[in-house]
Amino acid sequence: MAKSYSALQIVLHWAIAALIIANYLISDEMGRSFYNMMKGNAVSGFTPVWHVWAGVAVLVLALVRLVLRMVSPEAHEPVVTTIDKAGVWGHRLLYVLMLAVPALGVIAWFGGIAAAADLHVIVMNIMMIMVLGHAGMALYHQYIVKDGLLLKMLRPR
Ligand code: HEM
Ligand code: HEM
């Protein structure tokens, strides 16, 4: 097993995960708020303010994380088998999705583009399925394979 992630990488991983889950839950009124905004009506209430700014925070924090990942690869396992490659591509796809979902939200909201809002929802659903698979794999490694993988994302090196 490679070294753990750094403290900053761990904080960013869990902060982004928490913000994504919170935005999934705090989103019910977004369709109506978006419709009102497009019609030129006033947009009010907690949900649009939270959803937009928590989502923008995900975009910024995910970009910081991507840079950190490039400059500090110590936590990455050697890639040997096809399964290892699947893991690497799974993580790459998660990065693409966690950048694309808020980026599409920003284009929809600040650009007033309805097609981007539709794509935002479609890509968000794909991301959530990937996240479920990802969390399942992490728990499978930790509790069935028992290789301590989860600890890499809990205890800083
Ligand atoms: C919205 C939720 C989540 C997102 C977007 C996410 C995303 C990611 C990404 C992109 C990586 C690769 C890190 C890198 O190479 O820089 C990663 C690693 C990891 N994640 Fe998550 N994650 C989420 C939730 C979770 C949950 C719920 C768990 C545990 C149950 C978890 C456990 C892990 C572990 C153990 C690693 C290290 C894997 C390794 O190094 O092989 N993640 N996560
Ligand atoms: C990672 C961050 C984000 C997540 C997980 C997320 C998740 C969601 C969810 C679950 C919905 C409701 C879908 C439905 O109607 O069932 C939604 C709708 C929406 N979100 Fe986000 N969102 C994120 C970031 C953003 C950002 C940054 C913005 C704008 C700056 C945004 C703008 C919108 C808009 C305008 C809608 C309404 C779309 C429609 O109904 O056509 N979102 N989002």
Coordinates of C-alpha atoms and ligand atoms in Angstrom, one line a residue:
M1 CA 0.0 0.0 0.0
A2 CA 1.3 3.5 -1.0
K3 CA 1.6 6.3 1.6
S4 CA -1.5 8.2 2.8
Y5 CA -2.7 11.4 1.2
S6 CA -1.5 14.7 2.8
A7 CA -3.6 16.4 5.5
L8 CA -4.7 19.1 2.9
Q9 CA -5.7 16.4 0.3
I10 CA -7.7 14.6 3.0
V11 CA -9.5 17.8 4.2
L12 CA -10.3 18.8 0.6
H13 CA -11.6 15.2 -0.3
W14 CA -14.1 15.2 2.6
A15 CA -15.0 18.9 2.3
I16 CA -15.8 18.4 -1.4
A17 CA -17.7 15.2 -0.7
A18 CA -19.8 17.0 2.1
L19 CA -20.5 20.0 -0.2
I20 CA -21.6 17.7 -3.1
I21 CA -23.9 15.7 -0.8
A22 CA -25.3 18.9 0.8
N23 CA -26.0 20.4 -2.7
Y24 CA -27.7 17.2 -3.8
L25 CA -30.0 17.5 -0.8
I26 CA -30.4 21.4 -1.0
S27 CA -31.6 21.6 -4.6
D28 CA -35.4 21.0 -4.5
E29 CA -36.2 24.6 -5.3
M30 CA -33.5 25.2 -7.9
G31 CA -35.7 24.3 -10.9
R32 CA -38.3 26.9 -9.8
S33 CA -35.6 29.5 -8.9
F34 CA -34.0 29.0 -12.3
Y35 CA -37.3 29.4 -14.1
N36 CA -38.0 32.6 -12.1
M37 CA -34.6 34.0 -12.9
M38 CA -35.1 33.3 -16.6
K39 CA -38.4 35.1 -16.6
G40 CA -36.8 38.1 -15.0
N41 CA -38.6 37.6 -11.7
A42 CA -37.0 38.1 -8.3
V43 CA -35.2 35.0 -6.9
S44 CA -35.2 34.7 -3.1
G45 CA -34.8 32.2 -0.3
F46 CA -31.9 30.2 1.2
T47 CA -31.7 27.4 -1.4
P48 CA -30.5 29.3 -4.5
V49 CA -27.9 31.3 -2.4
W50 CA -26.6 28.1 -0.8
H51 CA -26.8 25.9 -3.9
V52 CA -25.0 28.4 -6.1
W53 CA -22.2 29.3 -3.7
A54 CA -21.6 25.8 -2.3
G55 CA -21.4 24.6 -5.9
V56 CA -18.9 27.3 -6.9
A57 CA -16.8 26.3 -3.8
V58 CA -16.8 22.7 -5.1
L59 CA -15.5 24.0 -8.5
V60 CA -12.7 26.0 -6.9
L61 CA -11.7 23.4 -4.3
A62 CA -11.7 20.6 -6.9
L63 CA -9.3 22.7 -9.1
V64 CA -7.0 23.2 -6.1
R65 CA -7.2 19.4 -5.5
L66 CA -6.3 18.6 -9.1
V67 CA -3.2 20.8 -8.9
L68 CA -2.2 19.2 -5.6
R69 CA -2.7 15.7 -7.1
M70 CA -0.3 16.6 -9.9
V71 CA 2.5 18.0 -7.6
S72 CA 2.2 15.3 -5.0
P73 CA 1.5 11.8 -6.3
E74 CA 2.9 9.9 -3.2
A75 CA -0.4 8.4 -2.3
H76 CA -0.9 6.7 -5.7
E77 CA -0.5 3.0 -6.1
P78 CA 1.7 1.5 -8.9
V79 CA -0.5 0.8 -11.9
V80 CA 0.1 -2.8 -13.0
T81 CA -3.1 -4.8 -13.7
T82 CA -6.2 -3.9 -15.7
I83 CA -8.1 -3.5 -12.4
D84 CA -5.5 -0.9 -11.3
K85 CA -6.1 0.9 -14.6
A86 CA -9.8 0.9 -14.0
G87 CA -9.2 2.5 -10.6
V88 CA -7.1 5.2 -12.1
W89 CA -9.7 6.0 -14.8
G90 CA -12.5 5.8 -12.3
H91 CA -10.8 8.6 -10.3
R92 CA -10.1 10.6 -13.4
L93 CA -13.7 10.4 -14.4
L94 CA -14.7 11.5 -10.9
Y95 CA -12.5 14.6 -11.2
V96 CA -14.0 15.4 -14.6
L97 CA -17.6 15.0 -13.2
M98 CA -17.0 17.0 -10.1
L99 CA -15.7 19.9 -12.2
A100 CA -18.3 19.5 -15.0
V101 CA -21.3 19.5 -12.7
P102 CA -20.7 22.9 -11.0
A103 CA -19.2 24.3 -14.2
L104 CA -22.5 23.5 -16.1
G105 CA -24.4 25.0 -13.1
V106 CA -22.4 28.2 -13.4
I107 CA -23.0 28.4 -17.2
A108 CA -26.7 27.9 -16.7
W109 CA -27.2 30.3 -13.8
F110 CA -24.9 33.1 -14.7
G111 CA -25.3 32.7 -18.5
G112 CA -29.0 32.1 -18.4
I113 CA -28.7 29.0 -20.6
A114 CA -31.5 26.5 -20.1
A115 CA -29.6 23.7 -22.1
A116 CA -26.7 23.9 -19.6
A117 CA -29.2 23.5 -16.7
D118 CA -30.6 20.3 -18.4
L119 CA -27.0 19.0 -18.8
H120 CA -26.2 20.0 -15.3
V121 CA -28.9 17.7 -14.0
I122 CA -28.0 14.8 -16.3
V123 CA -24.2 14.9 -15.6
M124 CA -25.0 15.3 -11.8
N125 CA -27.0 12.0 -11.9
I126 CA -24.0 10.3 -13.6
M127 CA -21.7 11.7 -10.9
M128 CA -23.9 10.5 -8.1
I129 CA -23.9 6.9 -9.6
M130 CA -20.1 7.1 -9.8
V131 CA -19.8 8.4 -6.2
L132 CA -22.0 5.5 -5.0
G133 CA -19.7 3.0 -6.8
H134 CA -16.6 4.8 -5.5
A135 CA -17.8 4.7 -1.9
G136 CA -18.8 1.1 -2.3
M137 CA -15.3 0.2 -3.6
A138 CA -13.6 2.1 -0.8
L139 CA -15.7 0.2 1.8
Y140 CA -15.1 -3.1 -0.1
H141 CA -11.3 -2.5 0.1
Q142 CA -11.4 -1.5 3.8
Y143 CA -13.8 -4.2 5.2
I144 CA -13.7 -7.2 2.7
V145 CA -10.2 -7.1 1.2
K146 CA -8.9 -5.5 4.5
D147 CA -6.0 -3.6 2.9
G148 CA -6.5 -0.4 4.9
L149 CA -7.3 1.7 1.8
L150 CA -9.8 3.9 3.6
L151 CA -7.1 4.9 6.2
K152 CA -5.1 6.6 3.3
M153 CA -8.0 9.1 3.2
L154 CA -8.4 9.4 7.0
R155 CA -4.9 9.5 8.5
P156 CA -2.5 12.0 6.9
R157 CA 1.0 10.8 6.1
Ligands
HEM1 C1 -19.0 13.1 -3.4 C2 -18.3 12.2 -2.9 C3 -16.9 11.8 -3.3 C4 -16.1 12.2 -4.3 C5 -16.4 13.3 -5.4 C6 -14.8 11.5 -4.2 C7 -13.7 11.6 -5.1 C8 -12.5 11.0 -5.0 C9 -11.4 11.1 -5.9 C10 -11.4 11.9 -7.2 C11 -10.4 10.3 -5.4 C12 -9.0 10.2 -6.0 C13 -8.0 11.0 -5.3 C14 -6.8 11.4 -6.0 O1 -6.2 10.5 -6.7 O2 -6.4 12.5 -5.9 C15 -10.9 9.8 -4.2 C16 -10.1 8.9 -3.4 C17 -10.6 8.2 -2.3 N1 -11.9 8.3 -1.8 FE1 -13.4 9.5 -2.5 N2 -14.9 10.7 -3.1 C18 -16.1 10.8 -2.5 C19 -16.6 10.2 -1.4 C20 -16.0 9.2 -0.8 C21 -16.5 8.3 0.2 C22 -18.0 8.4 0.8 C23 -15.6 7.4 0.6 C24 -15.6 6.4 1.7 C25 -16.6 5.6 2.0 C26 -14.4 7.8 -0.2 C27 -13.1 7.1 0.0 C28 -12.0 7.4 -0.8 C29 -10.7 6.7 -0.6 C30 -10.4 5.6 0.4 C31 -9.9 7.2 -1.5 C32 -8.4 6.8 -1.8 C33 -8.4 5.8 -2.9 C34 -7.0 5.4 -3.4 O3 -6.0 6.1 -3.2 O4 -6.9 4.4 -4.1 N3 -14.7 8.8 -1.0 N4 -12.2 10.2 -3.9
HEM2 C1 -21.2 20.0 -7.1 C2 -22.1 20.8 -7.0 C3 -23.5 20.7 -7.4 C4 -24.4 19.6 -7.2 C5 -24.2 18.3 -6.6 C6 -25.7 20.0 -7.8 C7 -26.9 19.3 -7.7 C8 -28.1 19.7 -8.2 C9 -29.3 18.9 -8.1 C10 -29.5 17.6 -7.4 C11 -30.3 19.6 -8.7 C12 -31.8 19.3 -8.8 C13 -32.1 18.5 -10.0 C14 -33.6 18.2 -10.1 O1 -34.3 19.0 -10.6 O2 -34.0 17.1 -9.7 C15 -29.7 20.8 -9.3 C16 -30.4 21.8 -10.0 C17 -29.8 23.0 -10.4 N1 -28.5 23.5 -10.0 FE1 -27.1 22.4 -9.2 N2 -25.6 21.3 -8.3 C18 -24.3 21.7 -8.0 C19 -23.7 23.0 -8.4 C20 -24.4 24.0 -9.0 C21 -23.9 25.3 -9.3 C22 -22.5 25.8 -9.0 C23 -24.9 26.1 -9.8 C24 -24.9 27.5 -10.3 C25 -24.0 28.4 -10.1 C26 -26.1 25.2 -9.9 C27 -27.3 25.5 -10.5 C28 -28.4 24.7 -10.6 C29 -29.6 25.1 -11.3 C30 -29.8 26.4 -12.1 C31 -30.5 24.0 -11.2 C32 -31.9 23.9 -11.8 C33 -31.8 23.1 -13.1 C34 -33.1 22.7 -13.7 O3 -34.0 22.3 -13.0 O4 -33.2 22.7 -14.9 N3 -25.8 24.0 -9.4 N4 -28.3 20.8 -8.9

